JSON list of C-alpha atoms in Angstrom, two decimals:
[
{"chain": "A", "resi": 30, "resn": "ASP", "atom": "CA", "xyz": [-19.10, -37.51, 42.52]},
{"chain": "A", "resi": 31, "resn": "ALA", "atom": "CA", "xyz": [-20.52, -36.72, 45.60]},
{"chain": "A", "resi": 32, "resn": "GLY", "atom": "CA", "xyz": [-20.39, -33.13, 46.43]},
{"chain": "A", "resi": 33, "resn": "ILE", "atom": "CA", "xyz": [-19.91, -31.99, 43.10]},
{"chain": "A", "resi": 34, "resn": "THR", "atom": "CA", "xyz": [-22.43, -31.57, 40.03]},
{"chain": "A", "resi": 35, "resn": "GLN", "atom": "CA", "xyz": [-21.82, -30.53, 36.32]},
{"chain": "A", "resi": 36, "resn": "SER", "atom": "CA", "xyz": [-24.39, -29.31, 34.22]},
{"chain": "A", "resi": 37, "resn": "PRO", "atom": "CA", "xyz": [-25.75, -30.02, 31.41]},
{"chain": "A", "resi": 38, "resn": "ARG", "atom": "CA", "xyz": [-24.44, -33.51, 30.93]},
{"chain": "A", "resi": 39, "resn": "HIS", "atom": "CA", "xyz": [-24.98, -33.28, 27.39]},
{"chain": "A", "resi": 40, "resn": "LYS", "atom": "CA", "xyz": [-25.42, -30.20, 25.03]},
{"chain": "A", "resi": 41, "resn": "VAL", "atom": "CA", "xyz": [-25.74, -29.80, 20.89]},
{"chain": "A", "resi": 42, "resn": "THR", "atom": "CA", "xyz": [-25.32, -26.18, 20.17]},
{"chain": "A", "resi": 43, "resn": "GLU", "atom": "CA", "xyz": [-24.81, -24.39, 16.68]},
{"chain": "A", "resi": 44, "resn": "THR", "atom": "CA", "xyz": [-21.79, -22.55, 15.69]},
{"chain": "A", "resi": 45, "resn": "GLY", "atom": "CA", "xyz": [-21.68, -19.10, 16.78]},
{"chain": "A", "resi": 46, "resn": "THR", "atom": "CA", "xyz": [-24.19, -19.58, 19.90]},
{"chain": "A", "resi": 47, "resn": "PRO", "atom": "CA", "xyz": [-23.04, -18.78, 23.47]},
{"chain": "A", "resi": 48, "resn": "VAL", "atom": "CA", "xyz": [-23.03, -21.84, 25.59]},
{"chain": "A", "resi": 49, "resn": "THR", "atom": "CA", "xyz": [-22.51, -21.85, 29.30]},
{"chain": "A", "resi": 50, "resn": "LEU", "atom": "CA", "xyz": [-21.58, -24.68, 31.78]},
{"chain": "A", "resi": 51, "resn": "ARG", "atom": "CA", "xyz": [-21.84, -24.97, 35.44]},
{"chain": "A", "resi": 52, "resn": "CYS", "atom": "CA", "xyz": [-20.06, -26.62, 38.04]},
{"chain": "A", "resi": 53, "resn": "HIS", "atom": "CA", "xyz": [-21.65, -26.86, 41.29]},
{"chain": "A", "resi": 54, "resn": "GLN", "atom": "CA", "xyz": [-19.85, -28.10, 44.37]},
{"chain": "A", "resi": 55, "resn": "THR", "atom": "CA", "xyz": [-21.30, -28.39, 48.24]},
{"chain": "A", "resi": 56, "resn": "GLU", "atom": "CA", "xyz": [-17.70, -29.00, 50.01]},
{"chain": "A", "resi": 57, "resn": "ASN", "atom": "CA", "xyz": [-17.19, -25.50, 50.18]},
{"chain": "A", "resi": 58, "resn": "HIS", "atom": "CA", "xyz": [-13.52, -26.05, 48.74]},
{"chain": "A", "resi": 59, "resn": "ARG", "atom": "CA", "xyz": [-11.73, -22.98, 47.33]},
{"chain": "A", "resi": 60, "resn": "TYR", "atom": "CA", "xyz": [-10.48, -24.39, 44.78]},
{"chain": "A", "resi": 61, "resn": "MET", "atom": "CA", "xyz": [-12.17, -25.00, 41.42]},
{"chain": "A", "resi": 62, "resn": "TYR", "atom": "CA", "xyz": [-10.88, -25.93, 37.52]},
{"chain": "A", "resi": 63, "resn": "TRP", "atom": "CA", "xyz": [-12.23, -26.77, 34.20]},
{"chain": "A", "resi": 64, "resn": "TYR", "atom": "CA", "xyz": [-10.65, -29.08, 32.05]},
{"chain": "A", "resi": 65, "resn": "ARG", "atom": "CA", "xyz": [-11.65, -30.23, 28.45]},
{"chain": "A", "resi": 66, "resn": "GLN", "atom": "CA", "xyz": [-10.81, -33.70, 27.37]},
{"chain": "A", "resi": 67, "resn": "ASP", "atom": "CA", "xyz": [-10.00, -34.68, 23.56]},
{"chain": "A", "resi": 68, "resn": "PRO", "atom": "CA", "xyz": [-8.53, -37.39, 22.03]},
{"chain": "A", "resi": 69, "resn": "GLY", "atom": "CA", "xyz": [-4.72, -37.54, 21.97]},
{"chain": "A", "resi": 70, "resn": "HIS", "atom": "CA", "xyz": [-4.56, -34.85, 24.74]},
{"chain": "A", "resi": 71, "resn": "GLY", "atom": "CA", "xyz": [-5.82, -36.01, 27.62]},
{"chain": "A", "resi": 72, "resn": "LEU", "atom": "CA", "xyz": [-7.54, -33.69, 30.12]},
{"chain": "A", "resi": 73, "resn": "ARG", "atom": "CA", "xyz": [-6.34, -29.86, 29.33]},
{"chain": "A", "resi": 74, "resn": "LEU", "atom": "CA", "xyz": [-6.46, -27.09, 31.52]},
{"chain": "A", "resi": 75, "resn": "ILE", "atom": "CA", "xyz": [-8.82, -24.23, 30.55]},
{"chain": "A", "resi": 76, "resn": "HIS", "atom": "CA", "xyz": [-9.47, -21.98, 33.62]},
{"chain": "A", "resi": 77, "resn": "TYR", "atom": "CA", "xyz": [-9.12, -22.36, 37.46]},
{"chain": "A", "resi": 78, "resn": "SER", "atom": "CA", "xyz": [-9.91, -20.49, 40.34]},
{"chain": "A", "resi": 79, "resn": "TYR", "atom": "CA", "xyz": [-8.55, -19.97, 43.99]},
{"chain": "A", "resi": 80, "resn": "GLY", "atom": "CA", "xyz": [-11.60, -18.04, 45.09]},
{"chain": "A", "resi": 81, "resn": "VAL", "atom": "CA", "xyz": [-14.82, -16.37, 44.84]},
{"chain": "A", "resi": 82, "resn": "LYS", "atom": "CA", "xyz": [-13.92, -13.52, 41.90]},
{"chain": "A", "resi": 83, "resn": "ASP", "atom": "CA", "xyz": [-10.31, -14.82, 41.47]},
{"chain": "A", "resi": 84, "resn": "THR", "atom": "CA", "xyz": [-9.52, -17.07, 38.56]},
{"chain": "A", "resi": 85, "resn": "ASP", "atom": "CA", "xyz": [-6.81, -17.71, 36.19]},
{"chain": "A", "resi": 86, "resn": "LYS", "atom": "CA", "xyz": [-6.21, -19.11, 32.79]},
{"chain": "A", "resi": 87, "resn": "GLY", "atom": "CA", "xyz": [-5.19, -22.31, 32.28]},
{"chain": "A", "resi": 88, "resn": "GLU", "atom": "CA", "xyz": [-3.13, -23.81, 29.13]},
{"chain": "A", "resi": 89, "resn": "VAL", "atom": "CA", "xyz": [-6.10, -23.71, 26.58]},
{"chain": "A", "resi": 90, "resn": "SER", "atom": "CA", "xyz": [-8.21, -20.67, 27.67]},
{"chain": "A", "resi": 91, "resn": "ASP", "atom": "CA", "xyz": [-8.91, -18.76, 24.32]},
{"chain": "A", "resi": 92, "resn": "GLY", "atom": "CA", "xyz": [-12.36, -18.71, 23.40]},
{"chain": "A", "resi": 93, "resn": "TYR", "atom": "CA", "xyz": [-13.49, -19.43, 26.92]},
{"chain": "A", "resi": 94, "resn": "SER", "atom": "CA", "xyz": [-14.42, -17.21, 30.14]},
{"chain": "A", "resi": 95, "resn": "VAL", "atom": "CA", "xyz": [-15.39, -18.19, 33.51]},
{"chain": "A", "resi": 96, "resn": "SER", "atom": "CA", "xyz": [-16.72, -16.69, 36.37]},
{"chain": "A", "resi": 97, "resn": "ARG", "atom": "CA", "xyz": [-17.09, -17.59, 39.92]},
{"chain": "A", "resi": 98, "resn": "SER", "atom": "CA", "xyz": [-19.43, -15.14, 42.05]},
{"chain": "A", "resi": 99, "resn": "LYS", "atom": "CA", "xyz": [-20.26, -18.08, 44.97]},
{"chain": "A", "resi": 100, "resn": "THR", "atom": "CA", "xyz": [-17.79, -20.31, 46.39]},
{"chain": "A", "resi": 101, "resn": "GLU", "atom": "CA", "xyz": [-20.41, -23.24, 45.27]},
{"chain": "A", "resi": 102, "resn": "ASP", "atom": "CA", "xyz": [-20.41, -22.14, 41.40]},
{"chain": "A", "resi": 103, "resn": "PHE", "atom": "CA", "xyz": [-17.97, -21.79, 38.66]},
{"chain": "A", "resi": 104, "resn": "LEU", "atom": "CA", "xyz": [-19.13, -21.25, 35.48]},
{"chain": "A", "resi": 105, "resn": "LEU", "atom": "CA", "xyz": [-17.75, -21.87, 32.10]},
{"chain": "A", "resi": 106, "resn": "THR", "atom": "CA", "xyz": [-18.96, -19.95, 29.01]},
{"chain": "A", "resi": 107, "resn": "LEU", "atom": "CA", "xyz": [-18.01, -19.98, 25.40]},
{"chain": "A", "resi": 108, "resn": "GLU", "atom": "CA", "xyz": [-18.89, -16.80, 24.02]},
{"chain": "A", "resi": 109, "resn": "SER", "atom": "CA", "xyz": [-19.50, -17.79, 20.52]},
{"chain": "A", "resi": 110, "resn": "ALA", "atom": "CA", "xyz": [-19.21, -21.50, 20.23]},
{"chain": "A", "resi": 111, "resn": "THR", "atom": "CA", "xyz": [-17.13, -23.17, 17.44]},
{"chain": "A", "resi": 112, "resn": "SER", "atom": "CA", "xyz": [-16.24, -26.60, 16.34]},
{"chain": "A", "resi": 113, "resn": "SER", "atom": "CA", "xyz": [-13.12, -27.09, 17.52]},
{"chain": "A", "resi": 114, "resn": "GLN", "atom": "CA", "xyz": [-14.69, -26.80, 21.16]},
{"chain": "A", "resi": 115, "resn": "THR", "atom": "CA", "xyz": [-16.65, -29.69, 20.68]},
{"chain": "A", "resi": 116, "resn": "SER", "atom": "CA", "xyz": [-15.25, -32.04, 23.46]},
{"chain": "A", "resi": 117, "resn": "VAL", "atom": "CA", "xyz": [-15.86, -33.25, 26.81]},
{"chain": "A", "resi": 118, "resn": "TYR", "atom": "CA", "xyz": [-15.55, -30.61, 30.03]},
{"chain": "A", "resi": 119, "resn": "PHE", "atom": "CA", "xyz": [-14.72, -31.82, 33.26]},
{"chain": "A", "resi": 120, "resn": "CYS", "atom": "CA", "xyz": [-14.87, -29.53, 36.34]},
{"chain": "A", "resi": 121, "resn": "ALA", "atom": "CA", "xyz": [-12.67, -30.35, 39.43]},
{"chain": "A", "resi": 122, "resn": "ILE", "atom": "CA", "xyz": [-12.73, -29.05, 42.90]},
{"chain": "A", "resi": 123, "resn": "SER", "atom": "CA", "xyz": [-9.58, -29.09, 45.70]},
{"chain": "A", "resi": 124, "resn": "GLY", "atom": "CA", "xyz": [-9.72, -28.34, 49.22]},
{"chain": "A", "resi": 125, "resn": "SER", "atom": "CA", "xyz": [-6.24, -29.21, 50.23]},
{"chain": "A", "resi": 126, "resn": "PRO", "atom": "CA", "xyz": [-3.13, -29.97, 48.36]},
{"chain": "A", "resi": 127, "resn": "GLY", "atom": "CA", "xyz": [-3.07, -32.96, 46.20]},
{"chain": "A", "resi": 128, "resn": "SER", "atom": "CA", "xyz": [-6.60, -33.75, 46.87]},
{"chain": "A", "resi": 129, "resn": "TYR", "atom": "CA", "xyz": [-8.89, -33.43, 43.89]},
{"chain": "A", "resi": 130, "resn": "THR", "atom": "CA", "xyz": [-12.50, -34.61, 42.92]},
{"chain": "A", "resi": 131, "resn": "PHE", "atom": "CA", "xyz": [-13.74, -34.45, 39.47]},
{"chain": "A", "resi": 132, "resn": "GLY", "atom": "CA", "xyz": [-17.38, -34.33, 38.26]},
{"chain": "A", "resi": 133, "resn": "SER", "atom": "CA", "xyz": [-18.93, -36.61, 35.69]},
{"chain": "A", "resi": 134, "resn": "GLY", "atom": "CA", "xyz": [-18.31, -34.42, 32.78]},
{"chain": "A", "resi": 135, "resn": "THR", "atom": "CA", "xyz": [-20.37, -32.61, 29.95]},
{"chain": "A", "resi": 136, "resn": "ARG", "atom": "CA", "xyz": [-20.39, -33.82, 26.46]},
{"chain": "A", "resi": 137, "resn": "LEU", "atom": "CA", "xyz": [-20.58, -30.71, 24.21]},
{"chain": "A", "resi": 138, "resn": "THR", "atom": "CA", "xyz": [-21.31, -30.80, 20.81]},
{"chain": "A", "resi": 139, "resn": "VAL", "atom": "CA", "xyz": [-20.82, -27.65, 18.38]},
{"chain": "A", "resi": 140, "resn": "VAL", "atom": "CA", "xyz": [-22.56, -28.38, 15.07]},
{"chain": "B", "resi": 258, "resn": "ALA", "atom": "CA", "xyz": [7.51, -26.02, 34.10]},
{"chain": "B", "resi": 259, "resn": "GLN", "atom": "CA", "xyz": [5.40, -29.05, 34.83]},
{"chain": "B", "resi": 260, "resn": "LYS", "atom": "CA", "xyz": [4.89, -32.06, 32.40]},
{"chain": "B", "resi": 261, "resn": "VAL", "atom": "CA", "xyz": [3.81, -35.36, 32.59]},
{"chain": "B", "resi": 262, "resn": "THR", "atom": "CA", "xyz": [4.73, -38.15, 29.49]},
{"chain": "B", "resi": 263, "resn": "GLN", "atom": "CA", "xyz": [2.97, -41.08, 29.04]},
{"chain": "B", "resi": 264, "resn": "ALA", "atom": "CA", "xyz": [4.73, -42.33, 25.92]},
{"chain": "B", "resi": 265, "resn": "GLN", "atom": "CA", "xyz": [2.48, -45.40, 25.51]},
{"chain": "B", "resi": 266, "resn": "THR", "atom": "CA", "xyz": [-0.40, -44.45, 23.51]},
{"chain": "B", "resi": 267, "resn": "GLU", "atom": "CA", "xyz": [-2.36, -48.01, 23.01]},
{"chain": "B", "resi": 268, "resn": "ILE", "atom": "CA", "xyz": [-1.42, -51.18, 24.83]},
{"chain": "B", "resi": 269, "resn": "SER", "atom": "CA", "xyz": [-3.27, -54.73, 23.98]},
{"chain": "B", "resi": 270, "resn": "VAL", "atom": "CA", "xyz": [-2.62, -57.41, 26.08]},
{"chain": "B", "resi": 271, "resn": "VAL", "atom": "CA", "xyz": [-4.31, -60.69, 26.47]},
{"chain": "B", "resi": 272, "resn": "GLU", "atom": "CA", "xyz": [-6.08, -61.50, 29.88]},
{"chain": "B", "resi": 273, "resn": "LYS", "atom": "CA", "xyz": [-4.25, -62.57, 32.38]},
{"chain": "B", "resi": 274, "resn": "GLU", "atom": "CA", "xyz": [-0.79, -60.93, 31.29]},
{"chain": "B", "resi": 275, "resn": "ASP", "atom": "CA", "xyz": [0.77, -58.43, 33.44]},
{"chain": "B", "resi": 276, "resn": "VAL", "atom": "CA", "xyz": [1.19, -54.99, 31.90]},
{"chain": "B", "resi": 277, "resn": "THR", "atom": "CA", "xyz": [3.13, -51.93, 32.87]},
{"chain": "B", "resi": 278, "resn": "LEU", "atom": "CA", "xyz": [2.19, -48.20, 32.16]},
{"chain": "B", "resi": 279, "resn": "ASP", "atom": "CA", "xyz": [4.85, -46.27, 32.23]},
{"chain": "B", "resi": 280, "resn": "CYS", "atom": "CA", "xyz": [4.43, -42.41, 33.16]},
{"chain": "B", "resi": 281, "resn": "VAL", "atom": "CA", "xyz": [7.66, -39.73, 33.46]},
{"chain": "B", "resi": 282, "resn": "TYR", "atom": "CA", "xyz": [7.21, -36.75, 34.66]},
{"chain": "B", "resi": 283, "resn": "GLU", "atom": "CA", "xyz": [9.35, -33.16, 35.25]},
{"chain": "B", "resi": 284, "resn": "THR", "atom": "CA", "xyz": [8.90, -30.68, 37.55]},
{"chain": "B", "resi": 285, "resn": "ARG", "atom": "CA", "xyz": [11.26, -28.13, 39.42]},
{"chain": "B", "resi": 286, "resn": "ASP", "atom": "CA", "xyz": [9.14, -28.34, 42.99]},
{"chain": "B", "resi": 287, "resn": "THR", "atom": "CA", "xyz": [10.52, -30.66, 45.47]},
{"chain": "B", "resi": 288, "resn": "THR", "atom": "CA", "xyz": [6.86, -30.84, 46.83]},
{"chain": "B", "resi": 289, "resn": "TYR", "atom": "CA", "xyz": [4.48, -32.51, 44.63]},
{"chain": "B", "resi": 290, "resn": "TYR", "atom": "CA", "xyz": [1.85, -35.28, 43.84]},
{"chain": "B", "resi": 291, "resn": "LEU", "atom": "CA", "xyz": [1.35, -37.84, 41.44]},
{"chain": "B", "resi": 292, "resn": "PHE", "atom": "CA", "xyz": [-1.59, -39.55, 40.61]},
{"chain": "B", "resi": 293, "resn": "TRP", "atom": "CA", "xyz": [-3.04, -42.54, 38.50]},
{"chain": "B", "resi": 294, "resn": "TYR", "atom": "CA", "xyz": [-6.59, -42.31, 37.12]},
{"chain": "B", "resi": 295, "resn": "LYS", "atom": "CA", "xyz": [-8.80, -44.90, 35.45]},
{"chain": "B", "resi": 296, "resn": "GLN", "atom": "CA", "xyz": [-11.52, -43.81, 32.87]},
{"chain": "B", "resi": 297, "resn": "PRO", "atom": "CA", "xyz": [-13.69, -46.88, 31.75]},
{"chain": "B", "resi": 298, "resn": "PRO", "atom": "CA", "xyz": [-15.60, -46.57, 28.79]},
{"chain": "B", "resi": 299, "resn": "SER", "atom": "CA", "xyz": [-18.39, -45.06, 30.56]},
{"chain": "B", "resi": 300, "resn": "GLY", "atom": "CA", "xyz": [-16.31, -42.03, 31.18]},
{"chain": "B", "resi": 301, "resn": "GLU", "atom": "CA", "xyz": [-16.01, -40.87, 34.39]},
{"chain": "B", "resi": 302, "resn": "LEU", "atom": "CA", "xyz": [-12.58, -40.21, 36.28]},
{"chain": "B", "resi": 303, "resn": "VAL", "atom": "CA", "xyz": [-12.00, -43.10, 38.90]},
{"chain": "B", "resi": 304, "resn": "PHE", "atom": "CA", "xyz": [-9.07, -42.12, 41.08]},
{"chain": "B", "resi": 305, "resn": "LEU", "atom": "CA", "xyz": [-6.69, -44.78, 41.67]},
{"chain": "B", "resi": 306, "resn": "ILE", "atom": "CA", "xyz": [-3.69, -43.55, 43.88]},
{"chain": "B", "resi": 307, "resn": "ARG", "atom": "CA", "xyz": [-1.89, -40.33, 44.85]},
{"chain": "B", "resi": 308, "resn": "ARG", "atom": "CA", "xyz": [1.66, -40.43, 46.05]},
{"chain": "B", "resi": 309, "resn": "ASN", "atom": "CA", "xyz": [3.62, -37.40, 47.60]},
{"chain": "B", "resi": 310, "resn": "SER", "atom": "CA", "xyz": [6.86, -36.50, 46.74]},
{"chain": "B", "resi": 311, "resn": "PHE", "atom": "CA", "xyz": [8.21, -37.48, 49.98]},
{"chain": "B", "resi": 312, "resn": "ASP", "atom": "CA", "xyz": [7.12, -40.99, 49.98]},
{"chain": "B", "resi": 313, "resn": "GLU", "atom": "CA", "xyz": [8.88, -43.42, 47.46]},
{"chain": "B", "resi": 314, "resn": "GLN", "atom": "CA", "xyz": [7.73, -46.61, 48.76]},
{"chain": "B", "resi": 315, "resn": "ASN", "atom": "CA", "xyz": [6.20, -48.80, 46.10]},
{"chain": "B", "resi": 316, "resn": "GLU", "atom": "CA", "xyz": [2.15, -49.66, 46.85]},
{"chain": "B", "resi": 317, "resn": "ILE", "atom": "CA", "xyz": [0.27, -52.51, 45.76]},
{"chain": "B", "resi": 318, "resn": "SER", "atom": "CA", "xyz": [-3.51, -52.64, 45.84]},
{"chain": "B", "resi": 319, "resn": "GLY", "atom": "CA", "xyz": [-4.70, -56.22, 44.92]},
{"chain": "B", "resi": 320, "resn": "ARG", "atom": "CA", "xyz": [-3.40, -56.49, 41.50]},
{"chain": "B", "resi": 321, "resn": "TYR", "atom": "CA", "xyz": [-2.32, -53.10, 41.16]},
{"chain": "B", "resi": 322, "resn": "SER", "atom": "CA", "xyz": [1.12, -51.68, 41.82]},
{"chain": "B", "resi": 323, "resn": "TRP", "atom": "CA", "xyz": [3.14, -48.75, 41.62]},
{"chain": "B", "resi": 324, "resn": "ASN", "atom": "CA", "xyz": [6.47, -48.22, 41.38]},
{"chain": "B", "resi": 325, "resn": "PHE", "atom": "CA", "xyz": [7.81, -44.53, 42.19]},
{"chain": "B", "resi": 326, "resn": "GLN", "atom": "CA", "xyz": [11.29, -43.80, 41.57]},
{"chain": "B", "resi": 327, "resn": "LYS", "atom": "CA", "xyz": [12.52, -40.05, 42.21]},
{"chain": "B", "resi": 328, "resn": "SER", "atom": "CA", "xyz": [15.82, -40.73, 40.80]},
{"chain": "B", "resi": 329, "resn": "THR", "atom": "CA", "xyz": [14.11, -41.22, 37.07]},
{"chain": "B", "resi": 330, "resn": "SER", "atom": "CA", "xyz": [11.13, -39.16, 37.82]},
{"chain": "B", "resi": 331, "resn": "SER", "atom": "CA", "xyz": [9.17, -42.30, 37.41]},
{"chain": "B", "resi": 332, "resn": "PHE", "atom": "CA", "xyz": [5.74, -43.40, 38.58]},
{"chain": "B", "resi": 333, "resn": "ASN", "atom": "CA", "xyz": [4.83, -46.43, 36.82]},
{"chain": "B", "resi": 334, "resn": "PHE", "atom": "CA", "xyz": [1.74, -48.84, 37.18]},
{"chain": "B", "resi": 335, "resn": "THR", "atom": "CA", "xyz": [1.48, -52.57, 36.50]},
{"chain": "B", "resi": 336, "resn": "ILE", "atom": "CA", "xyz": [-1.57, -54.42, 36.66]},
{"chain": "B", "resi": 337, "resn": "THR", "atom": "CA", "xyz": [-0.88, -58.29, 37.30]},
{"chain": "B", "resi": 338, "resn": "ALA", "atom": "CA", "xyz": [-2.92, -60.80, 35.47]},
{"chain": "B", "resi": 339, "resn": "SER", "atom": "CA", "xyz": [-4.86, -58.22, 34.10]},
{"chain": "B", "resi": 340, "resn": "GLN", "atom": "CA", "xyz": [-8.67, -58.72, 33.26]},
{"chain": "B", "resi": 341, "resn": "VAL", "atom": "CA", "xyz": [-11.21, -57.50, 30.65]},
{"chain": "B", "resi": 342, "resn": "VAL", "atom": "CA", "xyz": [-12.36, -55.05, 33.27]},
{"chain": "B", "resi": 343, "resn": "ASP", "atom": "CA", "xyz": [-9.34, -53.42, 33.22]},
{"chain": "B", "resi": 344, "resn": "SER", "atom": "CA", "xyz": [-9.80, -52.27, 29.86]},
{"chain": "B", "resi": 345, "resn": "ALA", "atom": "CA", "xyz": [-10.10, -48.21, 29.80]},
{"chain": "B", "resi": 346, "resn": "VAL", "atom": "CA", "xyz": [-7.83, -44.89, 29.62]},
{"chain": "B", "resi": 347, "resn": "TYR", "atom": "CA", "xyz": [-5.46, -44.55, 32.24]},
{"chain": "B", "resi": 348, "resn": "PHE", "atom": "CA", "xyz": [-3.98, -41.23, 33.00]},
{"chain": "B", "resi": 349, "resn": "CYS", "atom": "CA", "xyz": [-0.87, -40.34, 35.15]},
{"chain": "B", "resi": 350, "resn": "ALA", "atom": "CA", "xyz": [-0.96, -36.47, 36.65]},
{"chain": "B", "resi": 351, "resn": "LEU", "atom": "CA", "xyz": [0.98, -34.19, 38.63]},
{"chain": "B", "resi": 352, "resn": "SER", "atom": "CA", "xyz": [0.16, -31.36, 41.28]},
{"chain": "B", "resi": 353, "resn": "GLU", "atom": "CA", "xyz": [2.84, -28.78, 42.41]},
{"chain": "B", "resi": 354, "resn": "ARG", "atom": "CA", "xyz": [2.43, -26.23, 45.30]},
{"chain": "B", "resi": 355, "resn": "ASP", "atom": "CA", "xyz": [0.40, -24.05, 43.15]},
{"chain": "B", "resi": 356, "resn": "ASP", "atom": "CA", "xyz": [-2.34, -27.05, 43.33]},
{"chain": "B", "resi": 357, "resn": "LYS", "atom": "CA", "xyz": [-3.12, -27.23, 39.59]},
{"chain": "B", "resi": 358, "resn": "ILE", "atom": "CA", "xyz": [-3.20, -31.15, 38.56]},
{"chain": "B", "resi": 359, "resn": "ILE", "atom": "CA", "xyz": [-2.02, -31.47, 34.95]},
{"chain": "B", "resi": 360, "resn": "PHE", "atom": "CA", "xyz": [-2.46, -34.89, 32.97]},
{"chain": "B", "resi": 361, "resn": "GLY", "atom": "CA", "xyz": [-0.50, -36.71, 30.93]},
{"chain": "B", "resi": 362, "resn": "LYS", "atom": "CA", "xyz": [-2.16, -37.89, 27.47]},
{"chain": "B", "resi": 363, "resn": "GLY", "atom": "CA", "xyz": [-3.42, -41.24, 28.79]},
{"chain": "B", "resi": 364, "resn": "THR", "atom": "CA", "xyz": [-2.82, -44.75, 27.66]},
{"chain": "B", "resi": 365, "resn": "ARG", "atom": "CA", "xyz": [-5.67, -46.66, 26.40]},
{"chain": "B", "resi": 366, "resn": "LEU", "atom": "CA", "xyz": [-5.62, -50.08, 27.74]},
{"chain": "B", "resi": 367, "resn": "HIS", "atom": "CA", "xyz": [-6.97, -53.14, 25.88]},
{"chain": "B", "resi": 368, "resn": "ILE", "atom": "CA", "xyz": [-7.41, -56.61, 27.78]},
{"chain": "B", "resi": 369, "resn": "LEU", "atom": "CA", "xyz": [-8.17, -59.01, 24.93]},
{"chain": "B", "resi": 370, "resn": "PRO", "atom": "CA", "xyz": [-10.06, -62.06, 26.10]}
]
């Protein structure tokens, strides 16, 4: 969607390797979120951020870390990827209560 | 804690039939937002509607309508005269004042020609 970009769009990686997904926004929104989508589970919140260097854990944060050193970028890192982290990852931004914009998603396969 | 339940995992209807997707939510906040999103086979999330907790008016947009009832904590979505292009996964979602949006597990809708 306009104003939010996820990269890469697709990635295949090997078990045990580190992986970083990037979410970039041009809206100067304060809030940013990372979700993963798996069949039968819907979208589940991994981590979120309320501002630069202000992050917190979501429902399924184990195995993931995040960083937000700039307003526009929210990075999701898998320190040592596992097959259970094969998923589609969505980033979202919010500038006001009840208003969200989602990225196009990153399809990650861990082999 | 907030929670969204979409009890219907998968629904199949024949084209032109009406179909209702159910959504039940739980929240302790008096101020919250409810959403419906569509995810077509291409994978992106398409925003359909947002409702705040103070607005219980039902809404109609073309063939789509939404019924919000605080008394039963439900926010149901009806598609009238369904079309094959309506085939998708539909998510109901909720956000409270802490601004996190949480999703139900989704309902996969098949519209059969």
